[in-house]
The first five atom37 places (N, CA, C, CB, O) and aatype in JSON, in Angstrom:
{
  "aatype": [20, 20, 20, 20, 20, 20, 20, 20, 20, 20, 20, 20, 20, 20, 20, 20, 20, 20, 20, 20, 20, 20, 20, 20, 20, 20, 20, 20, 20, 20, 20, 20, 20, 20, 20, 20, 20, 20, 20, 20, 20, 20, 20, 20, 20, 20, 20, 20, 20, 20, 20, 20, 20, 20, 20, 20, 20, 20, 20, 20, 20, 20, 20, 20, 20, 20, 20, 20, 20, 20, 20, 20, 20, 20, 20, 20, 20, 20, 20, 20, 20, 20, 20, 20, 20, 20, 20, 20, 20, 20, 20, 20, 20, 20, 20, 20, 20, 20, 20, 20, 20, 20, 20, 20, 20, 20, 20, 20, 20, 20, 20, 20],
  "atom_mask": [
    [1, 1, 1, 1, 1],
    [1, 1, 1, 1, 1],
    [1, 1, 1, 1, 1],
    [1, 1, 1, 1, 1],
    [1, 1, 1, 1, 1],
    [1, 1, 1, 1, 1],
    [1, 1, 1, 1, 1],
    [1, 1, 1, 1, 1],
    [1, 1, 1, 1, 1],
    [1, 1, 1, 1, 1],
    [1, 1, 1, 1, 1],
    [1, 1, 1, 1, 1],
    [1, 1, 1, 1, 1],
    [1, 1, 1, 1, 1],
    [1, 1, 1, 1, 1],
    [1, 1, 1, 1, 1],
    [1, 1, 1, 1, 1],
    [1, 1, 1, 1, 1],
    [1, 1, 1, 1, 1],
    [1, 1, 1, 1, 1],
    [1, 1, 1, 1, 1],
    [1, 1, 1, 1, 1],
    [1, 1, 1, 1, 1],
    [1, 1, 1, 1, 1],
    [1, 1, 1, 1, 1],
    [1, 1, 1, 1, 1],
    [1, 1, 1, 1, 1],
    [1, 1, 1, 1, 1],
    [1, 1, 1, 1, 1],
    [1, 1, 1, 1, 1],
    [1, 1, 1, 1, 1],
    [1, 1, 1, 1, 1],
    [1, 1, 1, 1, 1],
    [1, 1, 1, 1, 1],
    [1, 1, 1, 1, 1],
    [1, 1, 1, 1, 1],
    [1, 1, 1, 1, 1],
    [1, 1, 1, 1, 1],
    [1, 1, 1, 1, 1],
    [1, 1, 1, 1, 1],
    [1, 1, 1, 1, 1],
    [1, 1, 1, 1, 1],
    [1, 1, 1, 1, 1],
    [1, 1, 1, 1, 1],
    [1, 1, 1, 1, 1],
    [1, 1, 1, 1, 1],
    [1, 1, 1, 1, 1],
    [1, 1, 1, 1, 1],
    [1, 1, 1, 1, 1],
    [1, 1, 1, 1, 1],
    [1, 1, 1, 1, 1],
    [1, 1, 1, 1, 1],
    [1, 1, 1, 1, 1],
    [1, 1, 1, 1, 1],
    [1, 1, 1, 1, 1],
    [1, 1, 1, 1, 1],
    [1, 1, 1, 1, 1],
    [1, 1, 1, 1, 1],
    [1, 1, 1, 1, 1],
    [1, 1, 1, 1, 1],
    [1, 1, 1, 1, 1],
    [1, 1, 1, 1, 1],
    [1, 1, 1, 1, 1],
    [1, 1, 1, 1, 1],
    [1, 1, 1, 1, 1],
    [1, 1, 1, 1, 1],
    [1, 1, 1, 1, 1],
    [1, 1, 1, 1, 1],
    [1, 1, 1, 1, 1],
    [1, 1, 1, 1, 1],
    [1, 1, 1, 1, 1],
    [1, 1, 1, 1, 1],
    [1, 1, 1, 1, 1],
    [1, 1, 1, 1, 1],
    [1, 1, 1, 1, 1],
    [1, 1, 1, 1, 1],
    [1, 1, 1, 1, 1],
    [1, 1, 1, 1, 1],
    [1, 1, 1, 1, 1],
    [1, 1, 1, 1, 1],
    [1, 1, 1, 1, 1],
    [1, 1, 1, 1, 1],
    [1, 1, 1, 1, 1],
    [1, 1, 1, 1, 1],
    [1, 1, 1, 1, 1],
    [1, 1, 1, 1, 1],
    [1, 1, 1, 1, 1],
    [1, 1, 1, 1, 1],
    [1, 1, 1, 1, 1],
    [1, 1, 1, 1, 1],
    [1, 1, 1, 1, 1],
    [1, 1, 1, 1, 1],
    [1, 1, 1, 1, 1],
    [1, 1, 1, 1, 1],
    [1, 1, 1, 1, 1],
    [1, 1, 1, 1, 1],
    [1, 1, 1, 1, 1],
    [1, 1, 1, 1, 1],
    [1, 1, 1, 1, 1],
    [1, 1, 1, 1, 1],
    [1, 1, 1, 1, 1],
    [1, 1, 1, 1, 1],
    [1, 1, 1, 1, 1],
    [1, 1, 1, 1, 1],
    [1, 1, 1, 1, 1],
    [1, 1, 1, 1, 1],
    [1, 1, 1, 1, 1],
    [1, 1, 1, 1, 1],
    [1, 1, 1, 1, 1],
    [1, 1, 1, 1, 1],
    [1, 1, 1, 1, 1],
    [1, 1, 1, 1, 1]
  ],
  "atom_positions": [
    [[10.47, 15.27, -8.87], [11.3, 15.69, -7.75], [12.74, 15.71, -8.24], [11.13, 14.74, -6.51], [13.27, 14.6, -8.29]],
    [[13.52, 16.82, -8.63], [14.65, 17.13, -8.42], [15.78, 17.23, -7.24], [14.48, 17.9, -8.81], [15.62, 18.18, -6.46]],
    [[16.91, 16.35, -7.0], [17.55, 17.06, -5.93], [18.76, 17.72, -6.4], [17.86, 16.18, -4.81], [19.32, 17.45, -7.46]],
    [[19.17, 18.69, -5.48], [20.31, 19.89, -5.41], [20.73, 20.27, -4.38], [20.03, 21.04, -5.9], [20.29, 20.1, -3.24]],
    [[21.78, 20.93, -4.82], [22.36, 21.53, -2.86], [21.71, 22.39, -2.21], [23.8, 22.39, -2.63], [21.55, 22.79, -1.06]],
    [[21.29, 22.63, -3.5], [20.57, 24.28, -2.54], [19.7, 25.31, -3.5], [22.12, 25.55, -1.89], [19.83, 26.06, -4.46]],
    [[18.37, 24.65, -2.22], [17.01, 25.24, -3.27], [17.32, 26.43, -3.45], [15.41, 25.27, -2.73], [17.8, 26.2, -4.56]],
    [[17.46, 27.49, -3.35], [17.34, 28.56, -3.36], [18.26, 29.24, -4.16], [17.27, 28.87, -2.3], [18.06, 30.43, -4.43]],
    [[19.68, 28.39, -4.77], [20.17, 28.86, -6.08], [19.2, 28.16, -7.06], [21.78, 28.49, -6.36], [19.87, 27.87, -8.05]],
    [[18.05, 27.8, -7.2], [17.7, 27.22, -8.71], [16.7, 28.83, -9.15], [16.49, 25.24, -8.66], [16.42, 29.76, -8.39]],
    [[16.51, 28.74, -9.96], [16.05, 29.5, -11.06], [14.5, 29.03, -11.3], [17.05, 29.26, -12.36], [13.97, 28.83, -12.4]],
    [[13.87, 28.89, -9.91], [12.32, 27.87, -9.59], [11.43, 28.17, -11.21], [11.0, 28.76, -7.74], [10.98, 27.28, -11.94]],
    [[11.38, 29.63, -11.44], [9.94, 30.22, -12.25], [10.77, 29.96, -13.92], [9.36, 32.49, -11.74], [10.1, 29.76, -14.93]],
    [[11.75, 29.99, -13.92], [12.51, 29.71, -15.19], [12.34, 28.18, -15.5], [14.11, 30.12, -15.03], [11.98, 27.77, -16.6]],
    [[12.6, 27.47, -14.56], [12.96, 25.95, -14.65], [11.74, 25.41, -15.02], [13.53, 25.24, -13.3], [11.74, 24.61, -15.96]],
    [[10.47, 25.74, -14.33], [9.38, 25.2, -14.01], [8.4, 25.56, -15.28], [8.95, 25.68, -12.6], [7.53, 24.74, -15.58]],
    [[8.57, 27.0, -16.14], [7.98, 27.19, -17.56], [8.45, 26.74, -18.46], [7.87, 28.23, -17.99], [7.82, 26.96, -19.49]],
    [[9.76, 25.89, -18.61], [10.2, 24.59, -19.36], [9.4, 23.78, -19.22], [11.34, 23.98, -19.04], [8.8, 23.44, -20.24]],
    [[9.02, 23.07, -17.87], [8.41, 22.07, -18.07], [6.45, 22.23, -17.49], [9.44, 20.98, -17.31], [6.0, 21.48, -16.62]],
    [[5.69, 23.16, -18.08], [4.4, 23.28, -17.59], [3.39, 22.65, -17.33], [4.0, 23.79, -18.01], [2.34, 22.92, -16.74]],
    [[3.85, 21.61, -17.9], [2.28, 20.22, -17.49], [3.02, 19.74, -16.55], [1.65, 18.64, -18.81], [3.2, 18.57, -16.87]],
    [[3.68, 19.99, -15.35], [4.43, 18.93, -14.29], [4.13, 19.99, -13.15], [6.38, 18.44, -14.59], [3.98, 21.21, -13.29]],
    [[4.07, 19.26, -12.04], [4.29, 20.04, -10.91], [5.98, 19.27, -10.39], [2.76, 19.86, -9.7], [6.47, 18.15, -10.21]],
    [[6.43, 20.95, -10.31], [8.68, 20.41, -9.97], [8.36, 20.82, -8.53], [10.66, 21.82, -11.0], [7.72, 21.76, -8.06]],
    [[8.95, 19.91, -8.04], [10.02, 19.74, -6.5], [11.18, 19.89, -6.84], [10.09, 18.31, -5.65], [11.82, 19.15, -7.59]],
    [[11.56, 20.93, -6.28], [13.45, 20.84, -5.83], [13.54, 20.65, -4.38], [14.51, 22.46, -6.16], [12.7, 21.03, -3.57]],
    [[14.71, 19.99, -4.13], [14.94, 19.32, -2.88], [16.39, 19.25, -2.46], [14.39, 17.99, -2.96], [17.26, 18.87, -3.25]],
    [[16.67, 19.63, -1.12], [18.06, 19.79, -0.83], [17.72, 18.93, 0.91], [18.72, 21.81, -0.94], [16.8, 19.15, 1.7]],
    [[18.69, 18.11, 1.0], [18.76, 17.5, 2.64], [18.99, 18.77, 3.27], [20.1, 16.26, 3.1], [19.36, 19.9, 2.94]],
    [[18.71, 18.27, 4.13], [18.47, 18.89, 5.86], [17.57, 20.69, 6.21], [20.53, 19.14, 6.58], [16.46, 21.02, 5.8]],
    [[18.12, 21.16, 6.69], [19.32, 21.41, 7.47], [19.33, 20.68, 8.54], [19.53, 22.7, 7.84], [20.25, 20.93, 9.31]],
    [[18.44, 19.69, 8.9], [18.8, 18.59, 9.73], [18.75, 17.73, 9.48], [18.45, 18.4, 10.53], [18.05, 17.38, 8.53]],
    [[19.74, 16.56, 10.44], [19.03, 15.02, 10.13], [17.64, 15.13, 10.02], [19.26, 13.89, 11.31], [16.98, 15.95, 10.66]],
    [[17.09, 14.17, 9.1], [15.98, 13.79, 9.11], [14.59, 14.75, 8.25], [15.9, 13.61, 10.52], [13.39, 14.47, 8.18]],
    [[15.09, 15.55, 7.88], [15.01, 16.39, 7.07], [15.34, 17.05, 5.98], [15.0, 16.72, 7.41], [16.52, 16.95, 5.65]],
    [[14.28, 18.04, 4.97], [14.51, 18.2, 3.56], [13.85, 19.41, 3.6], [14.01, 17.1, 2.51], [12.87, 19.72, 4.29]],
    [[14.68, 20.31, 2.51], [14.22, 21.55, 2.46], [13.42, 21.3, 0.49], [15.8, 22.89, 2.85], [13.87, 20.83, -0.55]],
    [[12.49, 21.75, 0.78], [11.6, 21.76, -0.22], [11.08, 23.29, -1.36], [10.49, 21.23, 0.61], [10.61, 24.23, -0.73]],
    [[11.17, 23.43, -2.67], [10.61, 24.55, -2.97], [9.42, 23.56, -4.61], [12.18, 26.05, -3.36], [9.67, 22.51, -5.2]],
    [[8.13, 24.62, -4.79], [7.69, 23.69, -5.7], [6.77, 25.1, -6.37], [6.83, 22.08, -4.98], [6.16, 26.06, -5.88]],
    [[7.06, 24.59, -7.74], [6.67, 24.87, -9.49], [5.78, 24.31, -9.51], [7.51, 24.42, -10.74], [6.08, 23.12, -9.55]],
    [[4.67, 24.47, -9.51], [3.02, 24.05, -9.7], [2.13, 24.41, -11.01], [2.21, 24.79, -8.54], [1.78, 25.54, -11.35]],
    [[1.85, 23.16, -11.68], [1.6, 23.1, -12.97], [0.66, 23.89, -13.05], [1.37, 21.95, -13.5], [-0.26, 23.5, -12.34]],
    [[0.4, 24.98, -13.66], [-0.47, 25.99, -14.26], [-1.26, 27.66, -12.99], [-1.86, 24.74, -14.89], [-2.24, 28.4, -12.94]],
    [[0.03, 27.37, -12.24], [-0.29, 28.04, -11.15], [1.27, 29.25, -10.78], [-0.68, 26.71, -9.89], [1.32, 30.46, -10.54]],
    [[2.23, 28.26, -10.88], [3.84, 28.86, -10.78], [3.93, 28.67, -9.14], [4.11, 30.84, -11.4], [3.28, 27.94, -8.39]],
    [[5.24, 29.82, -8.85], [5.91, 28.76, -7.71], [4.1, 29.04, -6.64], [8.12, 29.64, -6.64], [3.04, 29.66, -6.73]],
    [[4.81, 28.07, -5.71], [3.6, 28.25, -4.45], [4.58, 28.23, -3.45], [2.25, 26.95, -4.2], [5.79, 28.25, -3.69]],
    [[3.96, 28.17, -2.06], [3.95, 28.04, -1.01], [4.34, 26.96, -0.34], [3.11, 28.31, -0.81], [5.2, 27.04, 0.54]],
    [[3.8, 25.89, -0.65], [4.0, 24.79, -0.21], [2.88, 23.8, -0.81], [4.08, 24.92, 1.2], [1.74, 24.12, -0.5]],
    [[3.0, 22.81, -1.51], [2.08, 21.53, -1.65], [2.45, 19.93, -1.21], [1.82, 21.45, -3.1], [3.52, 19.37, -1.44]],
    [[1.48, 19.45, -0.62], [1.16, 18.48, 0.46], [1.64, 17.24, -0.53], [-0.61, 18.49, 1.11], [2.5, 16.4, -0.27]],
    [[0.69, 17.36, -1.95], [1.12, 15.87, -2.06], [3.01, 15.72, -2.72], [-0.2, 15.08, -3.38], [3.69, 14.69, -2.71]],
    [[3.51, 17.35, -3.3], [4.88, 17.58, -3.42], [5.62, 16.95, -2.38], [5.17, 18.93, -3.45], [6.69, 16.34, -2.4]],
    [[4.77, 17.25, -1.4], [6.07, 16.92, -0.07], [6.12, 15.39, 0.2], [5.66, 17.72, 1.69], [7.1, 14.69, 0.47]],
    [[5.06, 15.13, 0.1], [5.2, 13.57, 0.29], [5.95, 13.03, -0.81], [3.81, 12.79, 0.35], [6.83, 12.21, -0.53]],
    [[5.75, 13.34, -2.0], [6.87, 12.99, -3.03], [8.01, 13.17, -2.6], [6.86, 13.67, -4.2], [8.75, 12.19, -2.51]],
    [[8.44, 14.3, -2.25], [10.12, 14.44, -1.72], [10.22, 13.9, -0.9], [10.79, 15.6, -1.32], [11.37, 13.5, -0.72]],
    [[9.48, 13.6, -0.14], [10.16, 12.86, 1.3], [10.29, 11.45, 1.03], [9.17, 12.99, 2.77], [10.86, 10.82, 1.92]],
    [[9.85, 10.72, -0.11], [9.63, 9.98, -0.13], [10.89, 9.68, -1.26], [8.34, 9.88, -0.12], [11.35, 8.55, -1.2]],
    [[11.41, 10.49, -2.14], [12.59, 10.41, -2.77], [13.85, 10.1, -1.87], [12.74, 11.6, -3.46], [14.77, 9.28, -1.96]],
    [[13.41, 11.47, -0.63], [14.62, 11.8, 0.54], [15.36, 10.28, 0.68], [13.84, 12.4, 2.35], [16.45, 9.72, 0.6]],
    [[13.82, 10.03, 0.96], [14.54, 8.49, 1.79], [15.12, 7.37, 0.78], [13.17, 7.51, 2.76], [16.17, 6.74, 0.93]],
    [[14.37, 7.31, -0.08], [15.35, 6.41, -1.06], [16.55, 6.67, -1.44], [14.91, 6.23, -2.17], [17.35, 5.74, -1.42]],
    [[16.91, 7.82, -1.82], [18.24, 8.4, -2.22], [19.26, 8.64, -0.95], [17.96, 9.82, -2.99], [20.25, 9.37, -0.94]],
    [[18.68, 7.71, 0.28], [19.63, 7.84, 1.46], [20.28, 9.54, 2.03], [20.93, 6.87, 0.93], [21.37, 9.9, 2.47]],
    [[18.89, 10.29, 1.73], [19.29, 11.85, 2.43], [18.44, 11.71, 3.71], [18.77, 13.46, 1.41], [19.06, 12.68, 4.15]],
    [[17.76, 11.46, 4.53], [17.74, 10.89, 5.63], [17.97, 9.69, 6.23], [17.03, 11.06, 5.85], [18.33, 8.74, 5.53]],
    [[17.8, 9.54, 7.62], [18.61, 8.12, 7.86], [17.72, 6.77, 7.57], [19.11, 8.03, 9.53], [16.5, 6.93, 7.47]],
    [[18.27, 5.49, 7.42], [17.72, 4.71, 7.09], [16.55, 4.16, 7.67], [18.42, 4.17, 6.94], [15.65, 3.7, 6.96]],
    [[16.48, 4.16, 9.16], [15.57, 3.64, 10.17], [14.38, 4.93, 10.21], [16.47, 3.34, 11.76], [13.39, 4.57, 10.84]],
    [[14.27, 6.44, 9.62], [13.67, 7.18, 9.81], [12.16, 7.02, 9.85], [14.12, 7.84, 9.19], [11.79, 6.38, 8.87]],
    [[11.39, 7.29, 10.45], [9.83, 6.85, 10.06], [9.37, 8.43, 9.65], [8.71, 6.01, 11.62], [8.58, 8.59, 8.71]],
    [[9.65, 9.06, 10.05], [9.34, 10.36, 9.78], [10.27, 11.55, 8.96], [9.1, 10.75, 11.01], [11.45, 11.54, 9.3]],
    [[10.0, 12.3, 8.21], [10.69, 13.31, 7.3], [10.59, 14.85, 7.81], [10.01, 13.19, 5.81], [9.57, 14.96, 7.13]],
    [[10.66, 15.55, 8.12], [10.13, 17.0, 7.93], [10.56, 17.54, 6.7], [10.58, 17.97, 9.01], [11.73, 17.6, 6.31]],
    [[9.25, 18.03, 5.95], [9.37, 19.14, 4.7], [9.6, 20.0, 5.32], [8.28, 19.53, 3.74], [9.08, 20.0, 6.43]],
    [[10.63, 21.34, 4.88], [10.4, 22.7, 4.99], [10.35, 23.09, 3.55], [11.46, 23.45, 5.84], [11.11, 22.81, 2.62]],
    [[8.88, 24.07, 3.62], [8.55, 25.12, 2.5], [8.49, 25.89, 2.99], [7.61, 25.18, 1.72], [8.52, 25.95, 4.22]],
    [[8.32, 27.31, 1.78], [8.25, 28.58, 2.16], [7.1, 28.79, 3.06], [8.21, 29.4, 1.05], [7.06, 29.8, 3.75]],
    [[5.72, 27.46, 3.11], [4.24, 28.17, 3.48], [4.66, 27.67, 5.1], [2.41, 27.35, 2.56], [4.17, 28.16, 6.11]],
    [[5.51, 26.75, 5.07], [5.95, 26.23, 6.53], [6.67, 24.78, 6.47], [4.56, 26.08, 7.54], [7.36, 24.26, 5.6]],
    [[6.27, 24.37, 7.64], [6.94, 23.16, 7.97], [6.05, 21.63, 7.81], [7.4, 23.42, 9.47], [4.88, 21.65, 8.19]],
    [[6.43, 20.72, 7.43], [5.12, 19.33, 7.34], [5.93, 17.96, 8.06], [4.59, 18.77, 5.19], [7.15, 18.08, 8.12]],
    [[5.56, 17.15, 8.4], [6.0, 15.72, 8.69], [5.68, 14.76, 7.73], [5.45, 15.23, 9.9], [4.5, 14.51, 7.99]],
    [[5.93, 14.2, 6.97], [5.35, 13.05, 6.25], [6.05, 11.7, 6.97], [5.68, 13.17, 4.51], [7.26, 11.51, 7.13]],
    [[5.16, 11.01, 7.28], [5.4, 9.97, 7.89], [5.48, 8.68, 6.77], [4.37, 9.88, 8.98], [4.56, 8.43, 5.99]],
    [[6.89, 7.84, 6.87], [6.73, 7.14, 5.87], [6.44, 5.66, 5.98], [7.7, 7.37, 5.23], [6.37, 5.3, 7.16]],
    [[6.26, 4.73, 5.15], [5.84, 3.58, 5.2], [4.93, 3.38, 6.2], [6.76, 2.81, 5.25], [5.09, 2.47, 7.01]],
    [[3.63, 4.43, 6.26], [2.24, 4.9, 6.85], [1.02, 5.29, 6.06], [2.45, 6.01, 7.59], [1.1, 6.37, 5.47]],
    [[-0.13, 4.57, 5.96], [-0.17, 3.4, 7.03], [0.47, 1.96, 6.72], [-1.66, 3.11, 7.33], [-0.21, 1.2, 7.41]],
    [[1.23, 1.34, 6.17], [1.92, 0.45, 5.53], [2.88, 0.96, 4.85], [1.25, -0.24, 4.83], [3.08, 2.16, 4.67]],
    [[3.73, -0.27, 4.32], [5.06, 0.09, 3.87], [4.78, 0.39, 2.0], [6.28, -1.38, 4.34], [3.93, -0.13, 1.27]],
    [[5.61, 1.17, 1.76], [5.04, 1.82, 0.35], [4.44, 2.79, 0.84], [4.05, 1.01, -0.61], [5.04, 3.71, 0.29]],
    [[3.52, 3.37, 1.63], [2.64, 4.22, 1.47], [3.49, 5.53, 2.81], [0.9, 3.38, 1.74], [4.29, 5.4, 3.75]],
    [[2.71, 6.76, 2.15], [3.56, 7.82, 3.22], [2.34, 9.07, 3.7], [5.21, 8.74, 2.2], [1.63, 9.26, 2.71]],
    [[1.98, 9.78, 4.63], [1.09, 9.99, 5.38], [1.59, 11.26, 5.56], [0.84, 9.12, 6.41], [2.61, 11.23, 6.24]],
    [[1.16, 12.69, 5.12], [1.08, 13.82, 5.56], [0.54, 14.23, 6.95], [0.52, 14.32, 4.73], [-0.63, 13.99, 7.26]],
    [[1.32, 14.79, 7.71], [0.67, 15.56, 9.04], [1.13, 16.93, 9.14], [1.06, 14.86, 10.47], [2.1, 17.29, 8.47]],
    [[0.55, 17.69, 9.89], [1.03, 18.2, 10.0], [-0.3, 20.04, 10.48], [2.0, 17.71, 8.88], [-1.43, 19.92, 10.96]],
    [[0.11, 20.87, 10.29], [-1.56, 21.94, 11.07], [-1.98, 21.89, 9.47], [-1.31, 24.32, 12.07], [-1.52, 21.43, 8.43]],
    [[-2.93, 22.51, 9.83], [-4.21, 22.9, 8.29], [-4.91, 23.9, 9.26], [-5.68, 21.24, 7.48], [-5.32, 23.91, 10.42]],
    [[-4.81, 24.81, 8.1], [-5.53, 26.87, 8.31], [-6.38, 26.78, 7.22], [-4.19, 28.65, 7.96], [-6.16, 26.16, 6.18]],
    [[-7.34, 27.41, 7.5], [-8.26, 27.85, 6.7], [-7.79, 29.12, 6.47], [-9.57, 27.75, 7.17], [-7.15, 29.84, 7.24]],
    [[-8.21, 29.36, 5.14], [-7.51, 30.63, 4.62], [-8.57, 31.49, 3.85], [-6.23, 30.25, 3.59], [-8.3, 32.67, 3.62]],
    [[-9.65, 31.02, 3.49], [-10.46, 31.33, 2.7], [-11.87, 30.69, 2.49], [-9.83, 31.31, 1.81], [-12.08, 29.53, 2.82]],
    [[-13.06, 31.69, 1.79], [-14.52, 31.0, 1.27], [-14.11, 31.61, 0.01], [-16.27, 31.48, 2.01], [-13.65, 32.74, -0.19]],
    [[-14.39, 30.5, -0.94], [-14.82, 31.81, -2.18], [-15.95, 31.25, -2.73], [-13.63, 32.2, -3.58], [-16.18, 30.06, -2.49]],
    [[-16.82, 32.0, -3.57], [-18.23, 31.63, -3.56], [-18.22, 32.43, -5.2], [-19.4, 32.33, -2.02], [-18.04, 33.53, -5.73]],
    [[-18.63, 30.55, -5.61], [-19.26, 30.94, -7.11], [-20.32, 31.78, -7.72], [-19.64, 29.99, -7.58], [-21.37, 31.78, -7.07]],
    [[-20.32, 32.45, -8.74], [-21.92, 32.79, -9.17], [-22.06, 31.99, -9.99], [-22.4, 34.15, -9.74], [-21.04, 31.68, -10.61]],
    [[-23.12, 31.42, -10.29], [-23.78, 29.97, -11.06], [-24.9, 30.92, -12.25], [-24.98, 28.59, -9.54], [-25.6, 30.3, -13.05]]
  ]
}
């Protein structure tokens, strides 16, 4: 997890084939309290949409690095695929809890 002012000057597909065995988070506070704008470089895939356990990583940086408020229990990610809540120190402290909708998007079906 990287932070910056502002996802959307980084150079995501450049930055992210430097480093290819990693999945990168870039991360910028807000645009609200309590919130983090999210973009993510996905190891052997390139940029995506949005990934779940990315976001819980950032949100979970957010809060240490004092970019939301201290008492916060909750974060909102924004990615490009949408919006997430990660709820933190859930279900216990240390630990942080994705919510948020889930779409089915697809079957795909092997031939064996």
């Amino acid at each position: 997890v990287v932070g910056v002012d502002d996802v959307t000057a980084i150079d995501l597909a450049l930055i992210g084939a430097q480093v290819p065995d990693i999945n990168l988070e870039v991360i910028a506070p807000g645009p609200e309290p309590g919130a983090i704008t999210m973009r993510v470089h996905e190891r052997g895939v390139g940029i995506t949409q949005a990934c779940g356990t990315g976001a819980c990583a950032s949100a979970w940086a957010a809060a240490q690095w004092g970019w939301v408020p201290t008492n916060a229990r909750e974060v909102t990610v924004h990615m490009d695929g949408g919006d997430v809540a990660i709820l933190l120190d859930a279900p216990r402290t240390g630990r942080v809890t994705l919510v948020g909708p889930a779409t089915f998007v697809a079957v795909v079906e092997a031939e064996v």
